[in-house]
Amino acid sequence: MELSTIEQTAFIYYHFLAIFGVPANILTIVLLSQGGCGLSKGITLYLVGMTTADLLVIIFNVIIYYMFCYYFLFSLLNYTPIASVNEVINYLAVDCSVWLTVAFTVDRFVLICSPKFREKYCREKTAAVVIVTVCVVFCFKNIPLYFAFEPIYIINNVEWGAQFKPTYYTLPGWVTFDWLDTILNPLLPYFLILLLNTLTVRHIVMANRTRRALQGQRNNQNSDDPEMQSRRKSIILLFSISGSFIVLWMPYVVFFLVSRITDSQYEPDQYTDPLLIAEYTADMFHLLSSCTNTCIYALAQTKFREKLRNAIMHPLFLIIKYAK
């Protein structure tokens, strides 16, 4: 199968994404699950849930959807019922990844901005309930999608591939579902994260001013304040993860808004069309967000960085030991 320039670029990019993303996310899940990273049990649950969802995004959206279906065009994976299930799982994995990021942002917002409520909300039990609820809700939300697909082609009475039926874009029920799907991901979570981070920054600035005034200190004289130290760690982790999400999803959100507002379309075979190139680029950026959390944890959390270093170096030491 001959690929256009943009398709070749994306295809090579997805190989690197899979090679790095799968082991990185698996290692992150293992290290976080072991504990000892200096994080509460509640926040550890959120991070494990987010990383697991990211791993599923890479497996189903990148490896199976983009790579396997290219290398094995007429494999079982391309059989229409299985391809339709894979499409549903693609949507489910991305939805869970995005909304668990929102849930994490809400948890950090409550912790930093609502001292009265955080004792009740920022707990391991609450985190578990939120994670299960998100997964169950989006499982049910994406089930109807299975019935929105039809085969791309039929060979010897065998259906291959999956694409949206023409009625998906015309029937009022499907049009409503499509808009609901779009609002739930990416519009609502994207702007929720922006709003919560803005409110968090505002609260931090006001709280710091009040704290300095009460203590009679200047800007750089509160480094030994335990409350400020604890708040600073939460802020670094929050802004690293949600900031990465905002940046990497921005091309996708902009592309969606521009294409919907202007009602722009392109032909599938027009691979030099700027709109198609923008869509490919937006997809590459938002899928990259499924590989960045390990780097973020390593940069933001000293104890996680130490555990990661030990996990990487230990096999090397064993190899050197047995080689000698």
mmCIF file of C-alpha atoms in Angstrom:
data_model
loop_
_atom_site.group_PDB
_atom_site.id
_atom_site.type_symbol
_atom_site.label_atom_id
_atom_site.label_comp_id
_atom_site.label_asym_id
_atom_site.label_seq_id
_atom_site.Cartn_x
_atom_site.Cartn_y
_atom_site.Cartn_z
ATOM 1 C CA MET A 1 0.000 0.000 0.000
ATOM 2 C CA GLU A 2 1.528 3.307 -1.126
ATOM 3 C CA LEU A 3 1.362 6.102 1.423
ATOM 4 C CA SER A 4 1.359 9.859 0.916
ATOM 5 C CA THR A 5 4.013 12.044 2.542
ATOM 6 C CA ILE A 6 1.833 12.958 5.505
ATOM 7 C CA GLU A 7 0.802 9.318 5.962
ATOM 8 C CA GLN A 8 4.429 8.178 5.855
ATOM 9 C CA THR A 9 5.363 10.810 8.436
ATOM 10 C CA ALA A 10 2.536 9.740 10.728
ATOM 11 C CA PHE A 11 3.321 6.047 10.230
ATOM 12 C CA ILE A 12 6.993 6.476 11.209
ATOM 13 C CA TYR A 13 5.962 8.707 14.116
ATOM 14 C CA TYR A 14 3.539 6.089 15.449
ATOM 15 C CA HIS A 15 6.288 3.452 15.422
ATOM 16 C CA PHE A 16 8.419 5.589 17.745
ATOM 17 C CA LEU A 17 5.346 6.348 19.856
ATOM 18 C CA ALA A 18 4.645 2.640 20.321
ATOM 19 C CA ILE A 19 8.289 1.700 20.974
ATOM 20 C CA PHE A 20 8.587 4.309 23.730
ATOM 21 C CA GLY A 21 5.018 4.488 25.018
ATOM 22 C CA VAL A 22 4.239 0.850 25.801
ATOM 23 C CA PRO A 23 7.283 0.047 28.007
ATOM 24 C CA ALA A 24 7.234 3.532 29.573
ATOM 25 C CA ASN A 25 3.588 3.263 30.614
ATOM 26 C CA ILE A 26 3.947 -0.330 31.837
ATOM 27 C CA LEU A 27 6.989 0.631 33.922
ATOM 28 C CA THR A 28 5.122 3.648 35.313
ATOM 29 C CA ILE A 29 2.137 1.508 36.333
ATOM 30 C CA VAL A 30 4.417 -0.992 38.092
ATOM 31 C CA LEU A 31 6.418 1.672 39.960
ATOM 32 C CA LEU A 32 3.352 3.649 41.053
ATOM 33 C CA SER A 33 1.534 0.494 42.141
ATOM 34 C CA GLN A 34 4.457 -0.445 44.388
ATOM 35 C CA GLY A 35 4.094 2.847 46.273
ATOM 36 C CA GLY A 36 6.962 4.678 47.922
ATOM 37 C CA CYS A 37 6.851 7.561 45.434
ATOM 38 C CA GLY A 38 5.931 10.175 48.025
ATOM 39 C CA LEU A 39 2.322 10.382 46.824
ATOM 40 C CA SER A 40 -0.927 9.776 48.691
ATOM 41 C CA LYS A 41 -2.865 6.596 47.916
ATOM 42 C CA GLY A 42 -5.645 8.614 46.323
ATOM 43 C CA ILE A 43 -3.436 10.485 43.895
ATOM 44 C CA THR A 44 -1.514 7.276 43.147
ATOM 45 C CA LEU A 45 -4.818 5.658 42.092
ATOM 46 C CA TYR A 46 -5.544 8.546 39.739
ATOM 47 C CA LEU A 47 -2.078 8.364 38.212
ATOM 48 C CA VAL A 48 -2.257 4.579 37.768
ATOM 49 C CA GLY A 49 -5.709 4.937 36.196
ATOM 50 C CA MET A 50 -4.513 7.667 33.823
ATOM 51 C CA THR A 51 -1.417 5.701 32.831
ATOM 52 C CA THR A 52 -3.442 2.520 32.244
ATOM 53 C CA ALA A 53 -5.837 4.447 29.995
ATOM 54 C CA ASP A 54 -2.849 5.950 28.157
ATOM 55 C CA LEU A 55 -1.418 2.452 27.640
ATOM 56 C CA LEU A 56 -4.729 1.297 26.146
ATOM 57 C CA VAL A 57 -4.748 4.321 23.838
ATOM 58 C CA ILE A 58 -1.318 3.359 22.499
ATOM 59 C CA ILE A 59 -2.222 -0.324 22.126
ATOM 60 C CA PHE A 60 -5.573 0.153 20.387
ATOM 61 C CA ASN A 61 -5.277 3.571 18.700
ATOM 62 C CA VAL A 62 -1.651 3.384 17.617
ATOM 63 C CA ILE A 63 -0.514 -0.247 17.407
ATOM 64 C CA ILE A 64 -3.716 -1.987 16.306
ATOM 65 C CA TYR A 65 -5.505 0.828 14.454
ATOM 66 C CA TYR A 66 -2.555 2.423 12.639
ATOM 67 C CA MET A 67 0.128 -0.279 12.497
ATOM 68 C CA PHE A 68 -1.361 -3.784 12.544
ATOM 69 C CA CYS A 69 -4.105 -2.852 10.133
ATOM 70 C CA TYR A 70 -1.437 -1.625 7.707
ATOM 71 C CA TYR A 71 0.872 -4.635 7.972
ATOM 72 C CA PHE A 72 -1.991 -7.160 8.050
ATOM 73 C CA LEU A 73 -4.618 -5.653 5.785
ATOM 74 C CA PHE A 74 -6.758 -8.808 5.601
ATOM 75 C CA SER A 75 -6.156 -10.117 9.082
ATOM 76 C CA LEU A 76 -8.870 -10.957 11.599
ATOM 77 C CA LEU A 77 -8.434 -7.457 13.038
ATOM 78 C CA ASN A 78 -9.825 -5.953 9.831
ATOM 79 C CA TYR A 79 -12.922 -8.126 9.827
ATOM 80 C CA THR A 80 -15.773 -5.582 10.154
ATOM 81 C CA PRO A 81 -17.295 -6.758 13.484
ATOM 82 C CA ILE A 82 -13.834 -6.840 15.111
ATOM 83 C CA ALA A 83 -12.797 -3.561 13.496
ATOM 84 C CA SER A 84 -16.012 -1.991 14.830
ATOM 85 C CA VAL A 85 -15.240 -3.240 18.343
ATOM 86 C CA ASN A 86 -11.734 -1.822 18.022
ATOM 87 C CA GLU A 87 -13.207 1.559 17.017
ATOM 88 C CA VAL A 88 -15.406 1.518 20.125
ATOM 89 C CA ILE A 89 -12.414 0.656 22.325
ATOM 90 C CA ASN A 90 -10.456 3.494 20.678
ATOM 91 C CA TYR A 91 -13.110 5.995 21.677
ATOM 92 C CA LEU A 92 -13.448 4.454 25.159
ATOM 93 C CA ALA A 93 -9.700 4.537 25.866
ATOM 94 C CA VAL A 94 -9.349 8.174 24.789
ATOM 95 C CA ASP A 95 -12.461 9.196 26.756
ATOM 96 C CA CYS A 96 -11.162 7.520 29.922
ATOM 97 C CA SER A 97 -7.686 9.008 29.497
ATOM 98 C CA VAL A 98 -9.095 12.509 29.061
ATOM 99 C CA TRP A 99 -11.686 12.369 31.825
ATOM 100 C CA LEU A 100 -9.328 10.779 34.344
ATOM 101 C CA THR A 101 -7.061 13.761 33.671
ATOM 102 C CA VAL A 102 -10.050 15.979 34.466
ATOM 103 C CA ALA A 103 -10.737 13.971 37.640
ATOM 104 C CA PHE A 104 -7.094 14.345 38.679
ATOM 105 C CA THR A 105 -7.287 18.098 38.059
ATOM 106 C CA VAL A 106 -10.474 18.340 40.146
ATOM 107 C CA ASP A 107 -8.801 16.417 42.982
ATOM 108 C CA ARG A 108 -5.786 18.761 42.979
ATOM 109 C CA PHE A 109 -8.088 21.796 42.717
ATOM 110 C CA VAL A 110 -10.027 20.670 45.803
ATOM 111 C CA LEU A 111 -6.803 19.893 47.684
ATOM 112 C CA ILE A 112 -5.299 23.315 47.011
ATOM 113 C CA CYS A 113 -8.361 25.562 46.985
ATOM 114 C CA SER A 114 -10.856 23.981 49.402
ATOM 115 C CA PRO A 115 -9.329 23.073 52.798
ATOM 116 C CA LYS A 116 -12.765 22.355 54.312
ATOM 117 C CA PHE A 117 -13.819 19.906 51.608
ATOM 118 C CA ARG A 118 -10.500 18.215 50.876
ATOM 119 C CA GLU A 119 -10.586 15.949 53.941
ATOM 120 C CA LYS A 120 -13.791 14.365 52.634
ATOM 121 C CA TYR A 121 -12.961 14.367 48.923
ATOM 122 C CA CYS A 122 -9.208 13.805 48.534
ATOM 123 C CA ARG A 123 -9.212 10.206 49.740
ATOM 124 C CA GLU A 124 -8.352 6.815 48.273
ATOM 125 C CA LYS A 125 -11.974 5.648 48.449
ATOM 126 C CA THR A 126 -13.210 8.703 46.551
ATOM 127 C CA ALA A 127 -10.528 8.242 43.893
ATOM 128 C CA ALA A 128 -11.539 4.596 43.403
ATOM 129 C CA VAL A 129 -15.224 5.526 43.070
ATOM 130 C CA VAL A 130 -14.450 8.309 40.579
ATOM 131 C CA ILE A 131 -12.224 6.065 38.421
ATOM 132 C CA VAL A 132 -14.776 3.230 38.311
ATOM 133 C CA THR A 133 -17.594 5.698 37.576
ATOM 134 C CA VAL A 134 -15.679 7.294 34.686
ATOM 135 C CA CYS A 135 -14.915 3.901 33.139
ATOM 136 C CA VAL A 136 -18.482 2.585 33.508
ATOM 137 C CA VAL A 137 -20.125 5.774 32.203
ATOM 138 C CA PHE A 138 -17.985 5.886 29.084
ATOM 139 C CA CYS A 139 -18.387 2.157 28.471
ATOM 140 C CA PHE A 140 -22.146 2.683 28.217
ATOM 141 C CA LYS A 141 -21.710 5.944 26.305
ATOM 142 C CA ASN A 142 -19.642 4.283 23.554
ATOM 143 C CA ILE A 143 -21.652 1.065 23.118
ATOM 144 C CA PRO A 144 -24.025 2.660 20.534
ATOM 145 C CA LEU A 145 -21.002 3.474 18.356
ATOM 146 C CA TYR A 146 -20.701 -0.192 17.396
ATOM 147 C CA PHE A 147 -23.907 0.136 15.376
ATOM 148 C CA ALA A 148 -22.710 3.289 13.580
ATOM 149 C CA PHE A 149 -20.161 1.438 11.422
ATOM 150 C CA GLU A 150 -20.418 -0.398 8.142
ATOM 151 C CA PRO A 151 -17.829 -2.301 6.062
ATOM 152 C CA ILE A 152 -15.512 -0.348 3.787
ATOM 153 C CA TYR A 153 -15.528 -3.137 1.214
ATOM 154 C CA ILE A 154 -16.933 -6.642 0.777
ATOM 155 C CA ILE A 155 -14.845 -9.388 -0.811
ATOM 156 C CA ASN A 156 -16.372 -12.824 -1.425
ATOM 157 C CA ASN A 157 -19.243 -11.928 0.911
ATOM 158 C CA VAL A 158 -16.777 -11.116 3.696
ATOM 159 C CA GLU A 159 -16.984 -7.638 5.227
ATOM 160 C CA TRP A 160 -13.702 -5.803 5.764
ATOM 161 C CA GLY A 161 -12.839 -2.557 7.523
ATOM 162 C CA ALA A 162 -15.120 -0.168 9.387
ATOM 163 C CA GLN A 163 -16.341 3.296 8.505
ATOM 164 C CA PHE A 164 -19.233 5.447 9.659
ATOM 165 C CA LYS A 165 -22.501 4.840 7.847
ATOM 166 C CA PRO A 166 -23.755 7.806 5.759
ATOM 167 C CA THR A 167 -26.780 7.979 8.079
ATOM 168 C CA TYR A 168 -24.417 8.801 10.977
ATOM 169 C CA TYR A 169 -24.130 12.303 9.518
ATOM 170 C CA THR A 170 -27.793 12.773 8.634
ATOM 171 C CA LEU A 171 -30.098 10.998 11.097
ATOM 172 C CA PRO A 172 -31.070 13.333 13.984
ATOM 173 C CA GLY A 173 -30.284 10.679 16.586
ATOM 174 C CA TRP A 174 -26.774 10.083 15.309
ATOM 175 C CA VAL A 175 -26.147 13.795 14.750
ATOM 176 C CA THR A 176 -27.151 14.442 18.376
ATOM 177 C CA PHE A 177 -24.929 11.602 19.540
ATOM 178 C CA ASP A 178 -22.017 13.000 17.524
ATOM 179 C CA TRP A 179 -22.387 16.447 19.076
ATOM 180 C CA LEU A 180 -22.704 14.938 22.565
ATOM 181 C CA ASP A 181 -19.554 12.902 21.899
ATOM 182 C CA THR A 182 -17.728 16.030 20.742
ATOM 183 C CA ILE A 183 -18.809 18.058 23.752
ATOM 184 C CA LEU A 184 -17.754 15.303 26.162
ATOM 185 C CA ASN A 185 -14.405 14.959 24.392
ATOM 186 C CA PRO A 186 -12.511 17.179 23.765
ATOM 187 C CA LEU A 187 -14.415 20.465 24.280
ATOM 188 C CA LEU A 188 -15.804 20.184 27.829
ATOM 189 C CA PRO A 189 -12.756 18.506 29.459
ATOM 190 C CA TYR A 190 -10.346 20.876 27.703
ATOM 191 C CA PHE A 191 -12.100 24.000 28.934
ATOM 192 C CA LEU A 192 -12.745 22.476 32.375
ATOM 193 C CA ILE A 193 -9.020 21.890 32.826
ATOM 194 C CA LEU A 194 -8.262 25.425 31.621
ATOM 195 C CA LEU A 195 -10.846 26.856 34.039
ATOM 196 C CA LEU A 196 -9.708 24.802 37.047
ATOM 197 C CA ASN A 197 -6.065 25.673 36.451
ATOM 198 C CA THR A 198 -6.939 29.359 36.145
ATOM 199 C CA LEU A 199 -8.889 29.256 39.411
ATOM 200 C CA THR A 200 -6.063 27.331 41.080
ATOM 201 C CA VAL A 201 -3.473 29.905 39.993
ATOM 202 C CA ARG A 202 -5.725 32.707 41.224
ATOM 203 C CA HIS A 203 -6.177 30.984 44.594
ATOM 204 C CA ILE A 204 -2.441 30.341 44.955
ATOM 205 C CA VAL A 205 -1.536 33.967 44.241
ATOM 206 C CA MET A 206 -4.081 35.262 46.757
ATOM 207 C CA ALA A 207 -3.151 32.661 49.405
ATOM 208 C CA ASN A 208 0.561 33.410 49.058
ATOM 209 C CA ARG A 209 -0.030 37.130 49.467
ATOM 210 C CA THR A 210 -2.153 36.547 52.562
ATOM 211 C CA ARG A 211 0.370 34.110 54.052
ATOM 212 C CA ARG A 212 3.296 36.482 53.495
ATOM 213 C CA ALA A 213 1.329 39.336 55.028
ATOM 214 C CA LEU A 214 0.492 37.283 58.118
ATOM 215 C CA GLN A 215 4.080 36.114 58.508
ATOM 216 C CA GLY A 216 5.602 39.473 57.662
ATOM 217 C CA GLN A 217 7.824 37.846 55.045
ATOM 218 C CA ARG A 218 9.003 38.774 51.576
ATOM 219 C CA ASN A 219 8.752 36.686 48.396
ATOM 220 C CA ASN A 220 11.734 34.414 48.961
ATOM 221 C CA GLN A 221 11.545 34.000 52.720
ATOM 222 C CA ASN A 222 8.973 31.208 52.860
ATOM 223 C CA SER A 223 11.025 28.338 51.474
ATOM 224 C CA ASP A 224 11.033 26.565 54.870
ATOM 225 C CA ASP A 225 7.279 26.849 55.346
ATOM 226 C CA PRO A 226 5.922 23.226 55.374
ATOM 227 C CA GLU A 227 2.534 24.335 54.060
ATOM 228 C CA MET A 228 4.156 26.147 51.149
ATOM 229 C CA GLN A 229 6.421 23.168 50.420
ATOM 230 C CA SER A 230 3.470 20.768 50.329
ATOM 231 C CA ARG A 231 1.459 23.129 48.160
ATOM 232 C CA ARG A 232 4.402 23.618 45.801
ATOM 233 C CA LYS A 233 4.716 19.848 45.176
ATOM 234 C CA SER A 234 0.999 19.568 44.405
ATOM 235 C CA ILE A 235 1.202 22.569 42.094
ATOM 236 C CA ILE A 236 4.173 21.189 40.167
ATOM 237 C CA LEU A 237 2.479 17.827 39.583
ATOM 238 C CA LEU A 238 -0.860 19.442 38.681
ATOM 239 C CA PHE A 239 0.527 21.989 36.245
ATOM 240 C CA SER A 240 2.915 19.483 34.659
ATOM 241 C CA ILE A 241 0.173 16.986 33.815
ATOM 242 C CA SER A 242 -2.706 19.333 33.009
ATOM 243 C CA GLY A 243 -0.379 21.792 31.241
ATOM 244 C CA SER A 244 0.923 18.995 29.028
ATOM 245 C CA PHE A 245 -2.658 17.967 28.273
ATOM 246 C CA ILE A 246 -3.642 21.524 27.335
ATOM 247 C CA VAL A 247 -0.672 22.009 25.012
ATOM 248 C CA LEU A 248 -0.871 18.631 23.261
ATOM 249 C CA TRP A 249 -4.641 18.719 22.780
ATOM 250 C CA MET A 250 -4.687 22.342 21.594
ATOM 251 C CA PRO A 251 -4.087 21.522 17.862
ATOM 252 C CA TYR A 252 -6.932 18.980 17.977
ATOM 253 C CA VAL A 253 -9.353 21.427 19.627
ATOM 254 C CA VAL A 254 -8.402 24.233 17.232
ATOM 255 C CA PHE A 255 -8.763 21.915 14.220
ATOM 256 C CA PHE A 256 -12.166 20.762 15.394
ATOM 257 C CA LEU A 257 -13.465 24.287 16.025
ATOM 258 C CA VAL A 258 -12.178 25.617 12.704
ATOM 259 C CA SER A 259 -13.507 22.661 10.680
ATOM 260 C CA ARG A 260 -16.943 22.747 12.367
ATOM 261 C CA ILE A 261 -17.380 26.534 12.345
ATOM 262 C CA THR A 262 -16.329 26.883 8.701
ATOM 263 C CA ASP A 263 -17.939 23.541 7.733
ATOM 264 C CA SER A 264 -14.710 22.723 5.874
ATOM 265 C CA GLN A 265 -14.277 19.315 4.261
ATOM 266 C CA TYR A 266 -11.692 17.542 2.144
ATOM 267 C CA GLU A 267 -11.644 14.592 -0.209
ATOM 268 C CA PRO A 268 -9.975 11.454 1.226
ATOM 269 C CA ASP A 269 -7.482 11.321 -1.649
ATOM 270 C CA GLN A 270 -6.389 14.976 -1.401
ATOM 271 C CA TYR A 271 -3.312 14.326 0.735
ATOM 272 C CA THR A 272 -1.862 17.805 0.133
ATOM 273 C CA ASP A 273 -4.988 19.505 1.471
ATOM 274 C CA PRO A 274 -3.998 21.738 4.444
ATOM 275 C CA LEU A 275 -7.075 20.607 6.377
ATOM 276 C CA LEU A 276 -6.144 16.935 6.073
ATOM 277 C CA ILE A 277 -2.531 17.680 7.069
ATOM 278 C CA ALA A 278 -3.855 19.651 10.059
ATOM 279 C CA GLU A 279 -6.006 16.670 11.094
ATOM 280 C CA TYR A 280 -3.081 14.259 10.892
ATOM 281 C CA THR A 281 -0.915 16.679 12.885
ATOM 282 C CA ALA A 282 -3.609 17.163 15.534
ATOM 283 C CA ASP A 283 -3.969 13.381 15.912
ATOM 284 C CA MET A 284 -0.202 12.972 16.323
ATOM 285 C CA PHE A 285 -0.084 15.627 19.039
ATOM 286 C CA HIS A 286 -2.987 14.347 21.102
ATOM 287 C CA LEU A 287 -1.741 10.742 20.912
ATOM 288 C CA LEU A 288 1.638 11.973 22.152
ATOM 289 C CA SER A 289 -0.128 12.955 25.379
ATOM 290 C CA SER A 290 -0.410 9.218 26.098
ATOM 291 C CA CYS A 291 3.387 8.955 26.351
ATOM 292 C CA THR A 292 4.344 12.067 28.297
ATOM 293 C CA ASN A 293 3.242 11.207 31.839
ATOM 294 C CA THR A 294 6.299 9.057 32.612
ATOM 295 C CA CYS A 295 8.575 11.967 31.696
ATOM 296 C CA ILE A 296 6.411 14.312 33.773
ATOM 297 C CA TYR A 297 6.535 12.067 36.848
ATOM 298 C CA ALA A 298 10.311 11.703 36.459
ATOM 299 C CA LEU A 299 10.779 15.460 36.278
ATOM 300 C CA ALA A 300 8.279 16.398 38.976
ATOM 301 C CA GLN A 301 8.708 13.645 41.591
ATOM 302 C CA THR A 302 12.131 12.984 43.130
ATOM 303 C CA LYS A 303 11.213 9.603 44.649
ATOM 304 C CA PHE A 304 9.622 8.375 41.427
ATOM 305 C CA ARG A 305 12.755 9.467 39.561
ATOM 306 C CA GLU A 306 14.901 7.449 41.970
ATOM 307 C CA LYS A 307 12.722 4.353 41.569
ATOM 308 C CA LEU A 308 12.766 4.749 37.801
ATOM 309 C CA ARG A 309 16.553 5.019 37.786
ATOM 310 C CA ASN A 310 16.871 1.900 39.939
ATOM 311 C CA ALA A 311 14.432 -0.028 37.741
ATOM 312 C CA ILE A 312 16.427 0.832 34.635
ATOM 313 C CA MET A 313 19.889 0.325 36.121
ATOM 314 C CA HIS A 314 19.210 -2.925 38.004
ATOM 315 C CA PRO A 315 18.950 -5.119 34.852
ATOM 316 C CA LEU A 316 22.093 -3.454 33.487
ATOM 317 C CA PHE A 317 24.006 -4.256 36.679
ATOM 318 C CA LEU A 318 22.829 -7.882 36.474
ATOM 319 C CA ILE A 319 23.962 -8.142 32.853
ATOM 320 C CA ILE A 320 27.375 -6.677 33.692
ATOM 321 C CA LYS A 321 27.664 -8.976 36.724
ATOM 322 C CA TYR A 322 26.948 -12.145 34.748
ATOM 323 C CA ALA A 323 29.091 -10.963 31.838
ATOM 324 C CA LYS A 324 32.079 -10.791 34.162
#
